[in-house]
Amino acid sequence: EVQLVESGGDLVQPGGSLRLSCVASGFTFSDYTLIWVRQAPGKGLEWISYITSTSGTIYYADSVKGRFTISRDNAKNSLYLQMNSLRHEDTAVYYCAREKKWEVRGGYYSDYWGRGTLVTVSS
Amino acid sequence: EIVLTQSPATLSLSPGERATLSCRASQSVGSYLAWYQKKAGQAPRLLIYDASNRATGIPARFSGSGSGTDFTLTISSLEPEDFGVYYCQQRYGWPSLFGGGTKVEIK
């Protein structure tokens, strides 16, 4: 069974740092691209970062660029999100997800998601 | 960046009714569009990928259509478990934005 389990969410002061982890099981982790998505309280889903299987390609949303760093350790089946210079507006549930492509000419879509970890930025 | 606009913002329907949700892109995304269901306290669930393909385990009452800039998610007959918020997401270009969501609520 495919599972993704996030951890590391906490209450942190503005300007602080936090490192989120996502541990995967039930599939060959090193074969898949992974992403982080967040949802602020009462708001919609926001895609924030993307990393390919070998970490060769990485993208960030403008809202987190320069402050967040995505990484992975394929030997540990783990995805990470280092979050620095945190702001009130970073308060959200953070989800990791696996990307899959079904059709040769199709796109990549998030077929499995974790249950999320809550990050609260407040003084 | 490609902006997705979903309508309506809220859809109030009764079980058994048909739901039609719209997603419009600010520029063509081809067929690179997905639909997700999100319920409070739960992870998002992929329903439709590449605009019209149902993901694994998704009931046949869910269907997607469209290409280019206009897309539709149809739920042919609402079940009680279908109430929640639905998001479209384009996978044509970066950033891979989501639409603002359509809340499907019980009337």
Short mmCIF file of C-alpha atoms in Angstrom, two decimals:
data_model
loop_
_atom_site.label_atom_id
_atom_site.label_comp_id
_atom_site.label_asym_id
_atom_site.label_seq_id
_atom_site.Cartn_x
_atom_site.Cartn_y
_atom_site.Cartn_z
CA GLU A 1 0.00 0.00 0.00
CA VAL A 2 1.32 3.41 -0.98
CA GLN A 3 1.76 5.70 2.01
CA LEU A 4 3.14 9.16 2.51
CA VAL A 5 3.49 10.48 6.05
CA GLU A 6 4.41 14.08 6.76
CA SER A 7 5.93 15.30 10.02
CA GLY A 8 7.72 18.29 11.46
CA GLY A 9 4.89 20.78 11.63
CA ASP A 10 4.94 23.02 14.68
CA LEU A 11 4.28 26.47 16.08
CA VAL A 12 7.13 28.79 15.10
CA GLN A 13 7.72 32.52 15.43
CA PRO A 14 7.88 34.82 12.41
CA GLY A 15 11.36 34.76 10.97
CA GLY A 16 11.98 31.27 12.30
CA SER A 17 12.79 28.02 10.52
CA LEU A 18 11.27 24.58 10.29
CA ARG A 19 12.07 21.40 8.43
CA LEU A 20 9.25 19.19 7.21
CA SER A 21 9.72 15.54 6.34
CA CYS A 22 7.67 13.14 4.27
CA VAL A 23 8.42 9.44 4.56
CA ALA A 24 7.16 7.18 1.81
CA SER A 25 6.46 3.47 1.64
CA GLY A 26 4.77 0.97 -0.66
CA PHE A 27 6.43 2.06 -3.89
CA THR A 28 9.87 2.59 -5.43
CA PHE A 29 10.52 6.06 -4.06
CA SER A 30 13.47 6.81 -6.33
CA ASP A 31 11.30 6.41 -9.46
CA TYR A 32 8.94 9.27 -8.69
CA THR A 33 8.75 13.03 -8.80
CA LEU A 34 7.34 14.52 -5.60
CA ILE A 35 5.71 17.80 -4.67
CA TRP A 36 4.68 19.90 -1.68
CA VAL A 37 1.28 21.58 -1.60
CA ARG A 38 -0.19 23.65 1.21
CA GLN A 39 -3.59 24.86 2.34
CA ALA A 40 -3.91 27.88 4.56
CA PRO A 41 -6.88 28.01 6.96
CA GLY A 42 -10.05 28.70 4.99
CA LYS A 43 -8.15 28.97 1.73
CA GLY A 44 -7.61 26.84 -1.35
CA LEU A 45 -4.78 24.55 -2.35
CA GLU A 46 -1.44 26.11 -3.24
CA TRP A 47 1.28 24.20 -5.08
CA ILE A 48 4.65 25.26 -3.65
CA SER A 49 7.47 23.00 -4.79
CA TYR A 50 8.45 20.13 -7.07
CA ILE A 51 11.46 17.81 -7.26
CA THR A 52 12.19 15.14 -9.83
CA SER A 53 13.34 11.61 -8.99
CA THR A 54 17.06 12.41 -9.14
CA SER A 55 16.69 15.98 -7.85
CA GLY A 56 17.73 17.15 -11.29
CA THR A 57 14.81 19.56 -11.68
CA ILE A 58 13.35 21.66 -8.90
CA TYR A 59 10.66 24.33 -9.02
CA TYR A 60 9.25 26.72 -6.43
CA ALA A 61 6.22 28.95 -6.30
CA ASP A 62 7.11 32.64 -6.20
CA SER A 63 5.59 32.87 -2.72
CA VAL A 64 8.32 30.65 -1.24
CA LYS A 65 11.23 31.08 -3.64
CA GLY A 66 14.44 32.01 -1.84
CA ARG A 67 13.03 30.98 1.55
CA PHE A 68 12.10 27.30 1.13
CA THR A 69 14.31 24.47 -0.10
CA ILE A 70 13.03 21.11 -1.27
CA SER A 71 15.28 18.04 -1.14
CA ARG A 72 15.06 14.28 -1.00
CA ASP A 73 17.05 11.30 0.19
CA ASN A 74 16.21 8.31 -1.97
CA ALA A 75 18.13 5.96 0.33
CA LYS A 76 15.80 6.95 3.17
CA ASN A 77 12.60 7.17 1.09
CA SER A 78 12.26 10.71 2.38
CA LEU A 79 11.29 14.12 1.03
CA TYR A 80 12.09 17.33 2.88
CA LEU A 81 11.08 20.97 2.91
CA GLN A 82 13.42 23.36 4.69
CA MET A 83 11.44 26.48 5.53
CA ASN A 84 13.34 29.63 6.51
CA SER A 85 12.28 33.23 7.17
CA LEU A 86 8.77 32.05 7.96
CA ARG A 87 5.90 34.52 7.72
CA HIS A 88 2.38 34.58 9.11
CA GLU A 89 1.08 33.78 5.63
CA ASP A 90 3.01 30.49 5.63
CA THR A 91 0.59 29.15 8.23
CA ALA A 92 -1.00 26.13 6.56
CA VAL A 93 -1.34 22.39 6.41
CA TYR A 94 1.50 21.11 4.26
CA TYR A 95 0.99 18.02 2.09
CA CYS A 96 3.47 15.94 0.18
CA ALA A 97 2.32 14.04 -2.88
CA ARG A 98 3.62 11.63 -5.48
CA GLU A 99 3.44 12.50 -9.15
CA LYS A 100 2.47 10.00 -11.78
CA LYS A 101 2.12 10.07 -15.55
CA TRP A 102 -0.29 7.65 -17.14
CA GLU A 103 -0.15 8.51 -20.83
CA VAL A 104 2.96 8.98 -22.94
CA ARG A 105 1.67 12.36 -24.11
CA GLY A 106 -0.09 13.14 -20.87
CA GLY A 107 0.86 15.21 -17.87
CA TYR A 108 2.07 14.46 -14.35
CA TYR A 109 -0.57 14.37 -11.64
CA SER A 110 -0.57 13.81 -7.89
CA ASP A 111 -2.08 10.40 -7.33
CA TYR A 112 -1.12 9.76 -3.68
CA TRP A 113 -1.03 12.30 -0.89
CA GLY A 114 -0.10 12.35 2.75
CA ARG A 115 -2.51 13.52 5.43
CA GLY A 116 -0.57 16.71 6.01
CA THR A 117 1.30 18.44 8.82
CA LEU A 118 0.28 21.77 10.34
CA VAL A 119 2.67 24.70 10.40
CA THR A 120 1.61 27.69 12.45
CA VAL A 121 3.63 30.90 12.27
CA SER A 122 2.74 33.16 15.15
CA SER A 123 4.34 35.18 17.91
CA GLU B 1 1.42 32.31 -15.22
CA ILE B 2 -1.77 30.47 -16.15
CA VAL B 3 -4.71 31.39 -13.94
CA LEU B 4 -7.62 29.00 -13.44
CA THR B 5 -11.06 30.38 -12.63
CA GLN B 6 -13.63 28.00 -11.21
CA SER B 7 -17.36 28.54 -11.17
CA PRO B 8 -19.64 28.62 -9.40
CA ALA B 9 -17.95 29.25 -6.07
CA THR B 10 -20.66 27.26 -4.32
CA LEU B 11 -23.11 24.71 -5.61
CA SER B 12 -26.04 23.75 -3.38
CA LEU B 13 -27.57 20.47 -4.47
CA SER B 14 -29.45 17.50 -3.10
CA PRO B 15 -28.28 13.87 -3.24
CA GLY B 16 -29.21 12.37 -6.58
CA GLU B 17 -28.90 15.64 -8.48
CA ARG B 18 -26.40 16.34 -11.23
CA ALA B 19 -23.47 18.64 -10.50
CA THR B 20 -21.68 20.58 -13.22
CA LEU B 21 -18.47 22.39 -12.25
CA SER B 22 -16.53 24.68 -14.55
CA CYS B 23 -12.85 25.55 -14.79
CA ARG B 24 -11.57 28.17 -17.21
CA ALA B 25 -7.89 28.77 -17.96
CA SER B 26 -6.42 32.17 -18.84
CA GLN B 27 -4.64 30.55 -21.77
CA SER B 28 -4.70 27.14 -23.40
CA VAL B 29 -3.50 24.23 -21.27
CA GLY B 30 -4.28 21.58 -23.89
CA SER B 31 -5.64 18.60 -21.99
CA TYR B 32 -3.20 18.97 -19.11
CA LEU B 33 -5.80 19.44 -16.43
CA ALA B 34 -6.75 17.54 -13.31
CA TRP B 35 -9.66 17.64 -10.88
CA TYR B 36 -9.25 16.95 -7.15
CA GLN B 37 -11.74 16.51 -4.35
CA LYS B 38 -10.87 17.94 -0.94
CA LYS B 39 -12.72 17.31 2.28
CA ALA B 40 -11.95 18.95 5.60
CA GLY B 41 -9.24 17.09 7.48
CA GLN B 42 -8.48 14.81 4.57
CA ALA B 43 -5.85 14.72 1.85
CA PRO B 44 -6.82 15.83 -1.65
CA ARG B 45 -8.04 13.01 -3.86
CA LEU B 46 -7.27 12.85 -7.56
CA LEU B 47 -10.47 12.34 -9.56
CA ILE B 48 -9.65 13.16 -13.18
CA TYR B 49 -6.34 13.50 -15.03
CA ASP B 50 -5.57 14.67 -18.57
CA ALA B 51 -8.97 16.40 -18.55
CA SER B 52 -11.12 13.32 -19.05
CA ASN B 53 -9.53 10.20 -17.56
CA ARG B 54 -10.79 8.87 -14.27
CA ALA B 55 -8.12 8.04 -11.73
CA THR B 56 -7.89 4.59 -10.19
CA GLY B 57 -10.90 3.70 -8.10
CA ILE B 58 -12.97 6.77 -9.02
CA PRO B 59 -16.64 5.96 -9.59
CA ALA B 60 -18.12 6.28 -13.08
CA ARG B 61 -20.48 9.04 -11.91
CA PHE B 62 -17.48 11.40 -12.11
CA SER B 63 -16.56 12.55 -15.61
CA GLY B 64 -14.37 15.27 -17.02
CA SER B 65 -14.46 17.00 -20.36
CA GLY B 66 -12.93 19.92 -22.22
CA SER B 67 -9.66 21.05 -23.70
CA GLY B 68 -7.85 24.29 -24.34
CA THR B 69 -9.31 26.80 -21.91
CA ASP B 70 -12.70 25.40 -20.87
CA PHE B 71 -13.18 22.32 -18.73
CA THR B 72 -16.06 20.68 -16.93
CA LEU B 73 -16.33 18.18 -14.11
CA THR B 74 -19.70 16.43 -13.98
CA ILE B 75 -21.03 14.32 -11.15
CA SER B 76 -24.00 12.55 -12.69
CA SER B 77 -25.87 11.74 -9.49
CA LEU B 78 -24.57 13.12 -6.20
CA GLU B 79 -23.91 10.70 -3.38
CA PRO B 80 -23.69 11.92 0.23
CA GLU B 81 -19.92 11.33 0.22
CA ASP B 82 -19.42 13.64 -2.77
CA PHE B 83 -19.96 16.85 -0.84
CA GLY B 84 -16.77 18.84 -0.42
CA VAL B 85 -14.56 21.23 -2.35
CA TYR B 86 -13.38 20.52 -5.88
CA TYR B 87 -10.24 22.01 -7.40
CA CYS B 88 -8.91 21.99 -10.92
CA GLN B 89 -5.16 22.18 -11.54
CA GLN B 90 -3.28 22.76 -14.77
CA ARG B 91 -0.14 20.80 -15.55
CA TYR B 92 0.76 22.58 -18.78
CA GLY B 93 3.21 25.07 -17.38
CA TRP B 94 4.88 26.36 -14.22
CA PRO B 95 3.75 27.33 -11.70
CA SER B 96 1.23 24.52 -11.57
CA LEU B 97 -1.60 26.55 -10.06
CA PHE B 98 -4.89 25.33 -8.69
CA GLY B 99 -8.20 27.04 -9.30
CA GLY B 100 -9.97 28.72 -6.41
CA GLY B 101 -12.29 25.76 -5.86
CA THR B 102 -16.01 25.01 -6.03
CA LYS B 103 -17.73 23.98 -2.85
CA VAL B 104 -20.45 21.39 -3.37
CA GLU B 105 -22.77 21.55 -0.39
CA ILE B 106 -25.93 19.81 0.65
CA LYS B 107 -29.06 21.80 -0.16
#
